[in-house]
């Protein structure tokens, strides 16, 4: 039985599209496994607003994290109801904006609870996570 | 050898606009070719332009996707704006590759008007997904 050319082409199109998605998935796994790509950045991920990481700031951030974030992200920040916060693939500035504004339907805003210094401490703590 | 990680956002930005623009151009050209009168030579010209733009667009998705994966350190979904970006990216990627393959194999000679109409619907849908991916990609940059 011979299918028309456009139906055969459709079969190939679906097959190649699925293979491409599979290849992207494999590439993502391989990239995550590469130490030079999967590891956490030493500073921010290309951010213009660097946040200094000092042990004091990290400790302060850890304390704030325990008060406001650990309920959803877990005591060790490895995730619970919320995601794992180790090796965040976003910049410090983006992390600070997310803490401040929250995520609609997923995470509350902390703009009224924490000022810029508090948020900087939280970001420092998150960056210190290994 | 360690590659400077700041190269990936640059490469992603440089490569990602080609498939977006080419998909939208293909939708425009093939849409015009579909409605243009059969008697006009423009019809074939529009279809030829649509043929090359969709194939180039499909080929262009691979460097865009790969540089994006390196940039996000292998994130397939992520959170917040990155998640929305990826929710548009993955179906658009599959759709665009599928469209490119179908068009390369079937071309105009083999496709019936009804078959081509279905192709056009999928093409417009993919162009809309690409626009959504571009919008959320922009949100990622502007809010960072």
mmCIF file of C-alpha atoms in Angstrom:
data_model
loop_
_atom_site.group_PDB
_atom_site.id
_atom_site.type_symbol
_atom_site.label_atom_id
_atom_site.label_comp_id
_atom_site.label_asym_id
_atom_site.label_seq_id
_atom_site.Cartn_x
_atom_site.Cartn_y
_atom_site.Cartn_z
ATOM 1 C CA UNK A 1 0.000 0.000 0.000
ATOM 2 C CA UNK A 2 1.462 3.332 -1.100
ATOM 3 C CA UNK A 3 0.636 6.472 0.898
ATOM 4 C CA UNK A 4 0.513 9.823 -0.920
ATOM 5 C CA UNK A 5 3.723 11.843 -0.721
ATOM 6 C CA UNK A 6 2.274 14.475 1.603
ATOM 7 C CA UNK A 7 1.228 11.798 4.112
ATOM 8 C CA UNK A 8 4.677 10.215 4.006
ATOM 9 C CA UNK A 9 6.178 13.678 4.458
ATOM 10 C CA UNK A 10 3.883 14.182 7.464
ATOM 11 C CA UNK A 11 5.182 10.956 9.003
ATOM 12 C CA UNK A 12 8.771 12.101 8.551
ATOM 13 C CA UNK A 13 7.940 15.570 9.873
ATOM 14 C CA UNK A 14 6.463 14.160 13.087
ATOM 15 C CA UNK A 15 9.360 11.742 13.492
ATOM 16 C CA UNK A 16 12.066 14.391 13.005
ATOM 17 C CA UNK A 17 10.216 16.865 15.283
ATOM 18 C CA UNK A 18 10.046 14.275 18.060
ATOM 19 C CA UNK A 19 13.699 13.334 17.530
ATOM 20 C CA UNK A 20 14.644 17.005 17.750
ATOM 21 C CA UNK A 21 12.785 17.386 21.044
ATOM 22 C CA UNK A 22 14.483 14.233 22.317
ATOM 23 C CA UNK A 23 17.870 15.590 21.254
ATOM 24 C CA UNK A 24 17.175 18.854 23.115
ATOM 25 C CA UNK A 25 16.274 16.845 26.210
ATOM 26 C CA UNK A 26 19.487 14.798 25.926
ATOM 27 C CA UNK A 27 21.496 17.984 25.368
ATOM 28 C CA UNK A 28 19.955 19.522 28.502
ATOM 29 C CA UNK A 29 20.882 16.483 30.578
ATOM 30 C CA UNK A 30 24.431 16.486 29.171
ATOM 31 C CA UNK A 31 24.858 20.210 29.861
ATOM 32 C CA UNK A 32 23.625 19.777 33.433
ATOM 33 C CA UNK A 33 26.178 17.004 33.906
ATOM 34 C CA UNK A 34 29.078 19.162 32.665
ATOM 35 C CA UNK A 35 30.834 20.706 35.674
ATOM 36 C CA UNK A 36 31.721 23.882 33.784
ATOM 37 C CA UNK A 37 28.061 24.472 32.859
ATOM 38 C CA UNK A 38 26.042 22.784 35.560
ATOM 39 C CA UNK A 39 27.911 24.282 38.491
ATOM 40 C CA UNK A 40 26.717 27.427 40.210
ATOM 41 C CA UNK A 41 28.243 30.668 38.999
ATOM 42 C CA UNK A 42 30.810 32.215 41.295
ATOM 43 C CA UNK A 43 29.119 35.608 41.072
ATOM 44 C CA UNK A 44 25.929 36.620 39.314
ATOM 45 C CA UNK A 45 24.818 35.178 35.998
ATOM 46 C CA UNK A 46 25.790 38.151 33.882
ATOM 47 C CA UNK A 47 24.083 40.706 36.089
ATOM 48 C CA UNK A 48 25.112 44.321 36.163
ATOM 49 C CA UNK A 49 24.133 44.643 39.827
ATOM 50 C CA UNK A 50 26.559 42.517 41.791
ATOM 51 C CA UNK A 51 25.693 41.676 45.387
ATOM 52 C CA UNK A 52 28.672 41.283 47.664
ATOM 53 C CA UNK A 53 28.743 37.924 49.409
ATOM 54 C CA UNK A 54 30.069 38.180 52.966
ATOM 55 C CA UNK A 55 29.690 35.539 55.682
ATOM 56 C CA UNK A 56 27.729 38.014 57.791
ATOM 57 C CA UNK A 57 25.301 38.725 54.956
ATOM 58 C CA UNK A 58 24.949 35.021 54.235
ATOM 59 C CA UNK A 59 24.126 34.345 57.895
ATOM 60 C CA UNK A 60 21.548 37.101 57.885
ATOM 61 C CA UNK A 61 20.067 35.718 54.686
ATOM 62 C CA UNK A 62 19.941 32.219 56.173
ATOM 63 C CA UNK A 63 18.012 33.573 59.141
ATOM 64 C CA UNK A 64 15.523 35.388 56.906
ATOM 65 C CA UNK A 65 15.223 32.304 54.721
ATOM 66 C CA UNK A 66 14.308 30.238 57.763
ATOM 67 C CA UNK A 67 11.609 32.732 58.695
ATOM 68 C CA UNK A 68 9.969 33.264 55.329
ATOM 69 C CA UNK A 69 11.117 30.829 52.665
ATOM 70 C CA UNK A 70 11.885 27.438 54.190
ATOM 71 C CA UNK A 71 8.227 26.549 54.590
ATOM 72 C CA UNK A 72 7.894 26.194 50.819
ATOM 73 C CA UNK A 73 11.493 25.720 49.672
ATOM 74 C CA UNK A 74 12.558 23.365 52.457
ATOM 75 C CA UNK A 75 14.875 23.931 55.420
ATOM 76 C CA UNK A 76 17.928 23.173 53.263
ATOM 77 C CA UNK A 77 16.498 25.035 50.211
ATOM 78 C CA UNK A 78 16.441 21.790 48.262
ATOM 79 C CA UNK A 79 12.756 22.309 47.541
ATOM 80 C CA UNK A 80 9.511 21.107 48.976
ATOM 81 C CA UNK A 81 6.317 22.700 47.745
ATOM 82 C CA UNK A 82 8.484 25.290 46.010
ATOM 83 C CA UNK A 83 11.509 24.533 43.799
ATOM 84 C CA UNK A 84 15.097 23.704 44.741
ATOM 85 C CA UNK A 85 17.006 26.985 45.021
ATOM 86 C CA UNK A 86 20.515 25.587 44.609
ATOM 87 C CA UNK A 87 22.417 26.688 41.494
ATOM 88 C CA UNK A 88 19.780 29.190 40.392
ATOM 89 C CA UNK A 89 20.259 29.835 36.673
ATOM 90 C CA UNK A 90 19.163 33.482 36.943
ATOM 91 C CA UNK A 91 21.021 36.666 37.805
ATOM 92 C CA UNK A 92 21.190 38.208 41.294
ATOM 93 C CA UNK A 93 19.058 41.080 40.077
ATOM 94 C CA UNK A 94 16.449 38.693 38.728
ATOM 95 C CA UNK A 95 16.480 36.732 41.991
ATOM 96 C CA UNK A 96 15.997 39.953 43.942
ATOM 97 C CA UNK A 97 13.088 40.998 41.701
ATOM 98 C CA UNK A 98 11.451 37.583 42.153
ATOM 99 C CA UNK A 99 11.726 37.827 45.956
ATOM 100 C CA UNK A 100 10.379 41.355 45.867
ATOM 101 C CA UNK A 101 7.514 40.881 43.409
ATOM 102 C CA UNK A 102 6.777 37.188 43.895
ATOM 103 C CA UNK A 103 5.354 34.967 41.165
ATOM 104 C CA UNK A 104 1.677 35.298 40.400
ATOM 105 C CA UNK A 105 -0.201 32.268 41.672
ATOM 106 C CA UNK A 106 2.978 30.600 42.924
ATOM 107 C CA UNK A 107 4.931 32.752 45.335
ATOM 108 C CA UNK A 108 3.918 35.733 47.493
ATOM 109 C CA UNK A 109 5.513 39.158 47.242
ATOM 110 C CA UNK A 110 7.979 40.177 49.945
ATOM 111 C CA UNK A 111 8.207 43.832 48.966
ATOM 112 C CA UNK A 112 6.403 45.004 52.101
ATOM 113 C CA UNK A 113 8.150 42.604 54.434
ATOM 114 C CA UNK A 114 11.757 43.036 53.319
ATOM 115 C CA UNK A 115 13.734 46.076 52.229
ATOM 116 C CA UNK A 116 16.645 46.089 49.783
ATOM 117 C CA UNK A 117 19.194 45.143 52.460
ATOM 118 C CA UNK A 118 17.140 42.127 53.535
ATOM 119 C CA UNK A 119 16.700 41.007 49.954
ATOM 120 C CA UNK A 120 20.437 41.408 49.315
ATOM 121 C CA UNK A 121 21.067 39.168 52.312
ATOM 122 C CA UNK A 122 18.637 36.580 50.986
ATOM 123 C CA UNK A 123 20.275 36.660 47.556
ATOM 124 C CA UNK A 124 23.712 36.288 49.174
ATOM 125 C CA UNK A 125 22.480 33.265 51.080
ATOM 126 C CA UNK A 126 20.988 31.697 47.928
ATOM 127 C CA UNK A 127 24.266 32.277 46.057
ATOM 128 C CA UNK A 128 26.174 30.577 48.867
ATOM 129 C CA UNK A 129 24.180 27.367 48.486
ATOM 130 C CA UNK A 130 26.206 24.480 47.075
ATOM 131 C CA UNK B 1 39.307 24.618 28.445
ATOM 132 C CA UNK B 2 36.697 26.806 30.098
ATOM 133 C CA UNK B 3 34.357 28.791 27.867
ATOM 134 C CA UNK B 4 33.371 32.228 29.065
ATOM 135 C CA UNK B 5 29.745 31.733 30.227
ATOM 136 C CA UNK B 6 28.734 35.199 29.045
ATOM 137 C CA UNK B 7 29.130 33.991 25.452
ATOM 138 C CA UNK B 8 25.859 31.991 25.630
ATOM 139 C CA UNK B 9 23.431 34.873 26.203
ATOM 140 C CA UNK B 10 25.155 36.709 23.355
ATOM 141 C CA UNK B 11 24.950 33.697 21.037
ATOM 142 C CA UNK B 12 21.342 33.048 22.029
ATOM 143 C CA UNK B 13 20.431 36.657 21.304
ATOM 144 C CA UNK B 14 22.277 36.544 18.006
ATOM 145 C CA UNK B 15 20.761 33.263 16.814
ATOM 146 C CA UNK B 16 17.219 33.337 18.135
ATOM 147 C CA UNK B 17 15.886 36.193 16.031
ATOM 148 C CA UNK B 18 16.517 34.391 12.727
ATOM 149 C CA UNK B 19 14.005 31.548 13.239
ATOM 150 C CA UNK B 20 11.452 33.963 14.702
ATOM 151 C CA UNK B 21 11.666 36.363 11.764
ATOM 152 C CA UNK B 22 11.861 33.576 9.174
ATOM 153 C CA UNK B 23 8.804 31.763 10.569
ATOM 154 C CA UNK B 24 6.751 34.925 10.474
ATOM 155 C CA UNK B 25 8.022 35.727 6.981
ATOM 156 C CA UNK B 26 7.123 32.182 5.853
ATOM 157 C CA UNK B 27 3.613 32.597 7.258
ATOM 158 C CA UNK B 28 3.258 35.888 5.423
ATOM 159 C CA UNK B 29 4.618 34.600 2.094
ATOM 160 C CA UNK B 30 2.720 31.322 2.114
ATOM 161 C CA UNK B 31 -0.442 33.072 3.312
ATOM 162 C CA UNK B 32 -0.222 35.512 0.414
ATOM 163 C CA UNK B 33 0.612 32.683 -1.990
ATOM 164 C CA UNK B 34 -2.455 30.775 -0.817
ATOM 165 C CA UNK B 35 -4.912 33.599 -1.448
ATOM 166 C CA UNK B 36 -3.218 35.051 -4.549
ATOM 167 C CA UNK B 37 -5.010 34.349 -7.883
ATOM 168 C CA UNK B 38 -3.769 31.227 -9.661
ATOM 169 C CA UNK B 39 -3.292 33.114 -12.906
ATOM 170 C CA UNK B 40 -0.676 35.437 -11.401
ATOM 171 C CA UNK B 41 3.013 34.432 -11.452
ATOM 172 C CA UNK B 42 3.297 36.049 -8.014
ATOM 173 C CA UNK B 43 1.558 33.027 -6.482
ATOM 174 C CA UNK B 44 4.471 30.706 -7.275
ATOM 175 C CA UNK B 45 6.943 33.377 -6.203
ATOM 176 C CA UNK B 46 5.276 33.740 -2.809
ATOM 177 C CA UNK B 47 5.268 29.968 -2.337
ATOM 178 C CA UNK B 48 8.947 29.775 -3.314
ATOM 179 C CA UNK B 49 9.768 32.478 -0.740
ATOM 180 C CA UNK B 50 7.716 30.613 1.870
ATOM 181 C CA UNK B 51 9.499 27.367 1.023
ATOM 182 C CA UNK B 52 12.998 28.729 1.594
ATOM 183 C CA UNK B 53 12.139 30.839 4.635
ATOM 184 C CA UNK B 54 10.501 27.959 6.527
ATOM 185 C CA UNK B 55 13.409 25.603 5.797
ATOM 186 C CA UNK B 56 15.966 28.208 6.860
ATOM 187 C CA UNK B 57 13.849 28.991 9.912
ATOM 188 C CA UNK B 58 13.730 25.312 10.893
ATOM 189 C CA UNK B 59 17.511 25.021 10.503
ATOM 190 C CA UNK B 60 17.950 28.209 12.520
ATOM 191 C CA UNK B 61 16.145 26.780 15.541
ATOM 192 C CA UNK B 62 18.985 24.379 16.356
ATOM 193 C CA UNK B 63 21.686 26.958 17.243
ATOM 194 C CA UNK B 64 19.031 29.040 19.042
ATOM 195 C CA UNK B 65 17.889 26.088 21.169
ATOM 196 C CA UNK B 66 21.411 24.843 21.878
ATOM 197 C CA UNK B 67 22.735 28.264 22.922
ATOM 198 C CA UNK B 68 19.640 28.718 25.113
ATOM 199 C CA UNK B 69 20.263 25.394 26.827
ATOM 200 C CA UNK B 70 23.890 26.327 27.498
ATOM 201 C CA UNK B 71 22.815 29.744 28.750
ATOM 202 C CA UNK B 72 20.334 28.312 31.267
ATOM 203 C CA UNK B 73 22.698 25.450 32.178
ATOM 204 C CA UNK B 74 20.358 22.787 30.841
ATOM 205 C CA UNK B 75 17.019 24.103 32.089
ATOM 206 C CA UNK B 76 14.159 22.593 30.103
ATOM 207 C CA UNK B 77 11.443 24.502 31.943
ATOM 208 C CA UNK B 78 12.626 26.642 34.875
ATOM 209 C CA UNK B 79 10.487 29.073 36.833
ATOM 210 C CA UNK B 80 8.731 32.372 36.392
ATOM 211 C CA UNK B 81 9.311 34.070 33.020
ATOM 212 C CA UNK B 82 11.770 31.356 31.962
ATOM 213 C CA UNK B 83 9.038 28.766 32.385
ATOM 214 C CA UNK B 84 6.622 30.777 30.237
ATOM 215 C CA UNK B 85 9.377 31.250 27.656
ATOM 216 C CA UNK B 86 9.964 27.496 27.532
ATOM 217 C CA UNK B 87 6.253 26.662 27.433
ATOM 218 C CA UNK B 88 6.169 28.504 24.111
ATOM 219 C CA UNK B 89 9.637 27.464 22.926
ATOM 220 C CA UNK B 90 9.282 23.684 22.967
ATOM 221 C CA UNK B 91 6.051 23.351 20.962
ATOM 222 C CA UNK B 92 7.316 26.070 18.600
ATOM 223 C CA UNK B 93 10.607 24.184 18.143
ATOM 224 C CA UNK B 94 8.854 20.889 17.387
ATOM 225 C CA UNK B 95 6.337 22.612 15.123
ATOM 226 C CA UNK B 96 8.955 24.498 13.180
ATOM 227 C CA UNK B 97 11.156 21.461 12.645
ATOM 228 C CA UNK B 98 8.102 19.450 11.558
ATOM 229 C CA UNK B 99 6.973 22.171 9.167
ATOM 230 C CA UNK B 100 10.451 22.466 7.678
ATOM 231 C CA UNK B 101 10.696 18.713 7.097
ATOM 232 C CA UNK B 102 7.190 18.467 5.660
ATOM 233 C CA UNK B 103 7.774 21.385 3.331
ATOM 234 C CA UNK B 104 11.157 20.087 2.187
ATOM 235 C CA UNK B 105 9.708 16.676 1.356
ATOM 236 C CA UNK B 106 6.229 17.479 0.083
ATOM 237 C CA UNK B 107 6.805 20.916 -1.439
ATOM 238 C CA UNK B 108 4.007 22.427 -3.505
ATOM 239 C CA UNK B 109 3.824 19.841 -6.266
ATOM 240 C CA UNK B 110 2.718 17.076 -3.938
ATOM 241 C CA UNK B 111 0.399 19.024 -1.681
ATOM 242 C CA UNK B 112 -3.314 19.312 -2.312
ATOM 243 C CA UNK B 113 -5.011 22.673 -1.550
ATOM 244 C CA UNK B 114 -6.571 21.083 1.542
ATOM 245 C CA UNK B 115 -3.241 19.653 2.699
ATOM 246 C CA UNK B 116 -1.595 23.015 2.182
ATOM 247 C CA UNK B 117 -4.375 24.742 4.135
ATOM 248 C CA UNK B 118 -3.648 22.461 7.097
ATOM 249 C CA UNK B 119 0.062 23.275 6.710
ATOM 250 C CA UNK B 120 -0.798 26.995 6.777
ATOM 251 C CA UNK B 121 -2.875 26.644 9.948
ATOM 252 C CA UNK B 122 0.018 24.864 11.700
ATOM 253 C CA UNK B 123 2.420 27.474 10.334
ATOM 254 C CA UNK B 124 0.360 30.369 11.735
ATOM 255 C CA UNK B 125 0.052 28.574 15.058
ATOM 256 C CA UNK B 126 3.818 28.018 15.156
ATOM 257 C CA UNK B 127 4.449 31.676 14.268
ATOM 258 C CA UNK B 128 2.172 32.679 17.169
ATOM 259 C CA UNK B 129 4.088 30.348 19.506
ATOM 260 C CA UNK B 130 7.364 31.876 18.307
ATOM 261 C CA UNK B 131 5.985 35.337 19.047
ATOM 262 C CA UNK B 132 5.028 34.172 22.557
ATOM 263 C CA UNK B 133 8.488 32.698 23.094
ATOM 264 C CA UNK B 134 10.026 35.974 21.920
ATOM 265 C CA UNK B 135 7.792 38.003 24.222
ATOM 266 C CA UNK B 136 8.742 35.987 27.301
ATOM 267 C CA UNK B 137 12.377 35.991 26.226
ATOM 268 C CA UNK B 138 12.180 39.778 26.197
ATOM 269 C CA UNK B 139 10.558 39.757 29.629
ATOM 270 C CA UNK B 140 13.498 37.710 30.916
ATOM 271 C CA UNK B 141 15.973 40.316 29.680
ATOM 272 C CA UNK B 142 14.033 43.432 30.621
ATOM 273 C CA UNK B 143 13.209 42.280 34.154
ATOM 274 C CA UNK B 144 16.702 40.989 34.949
#
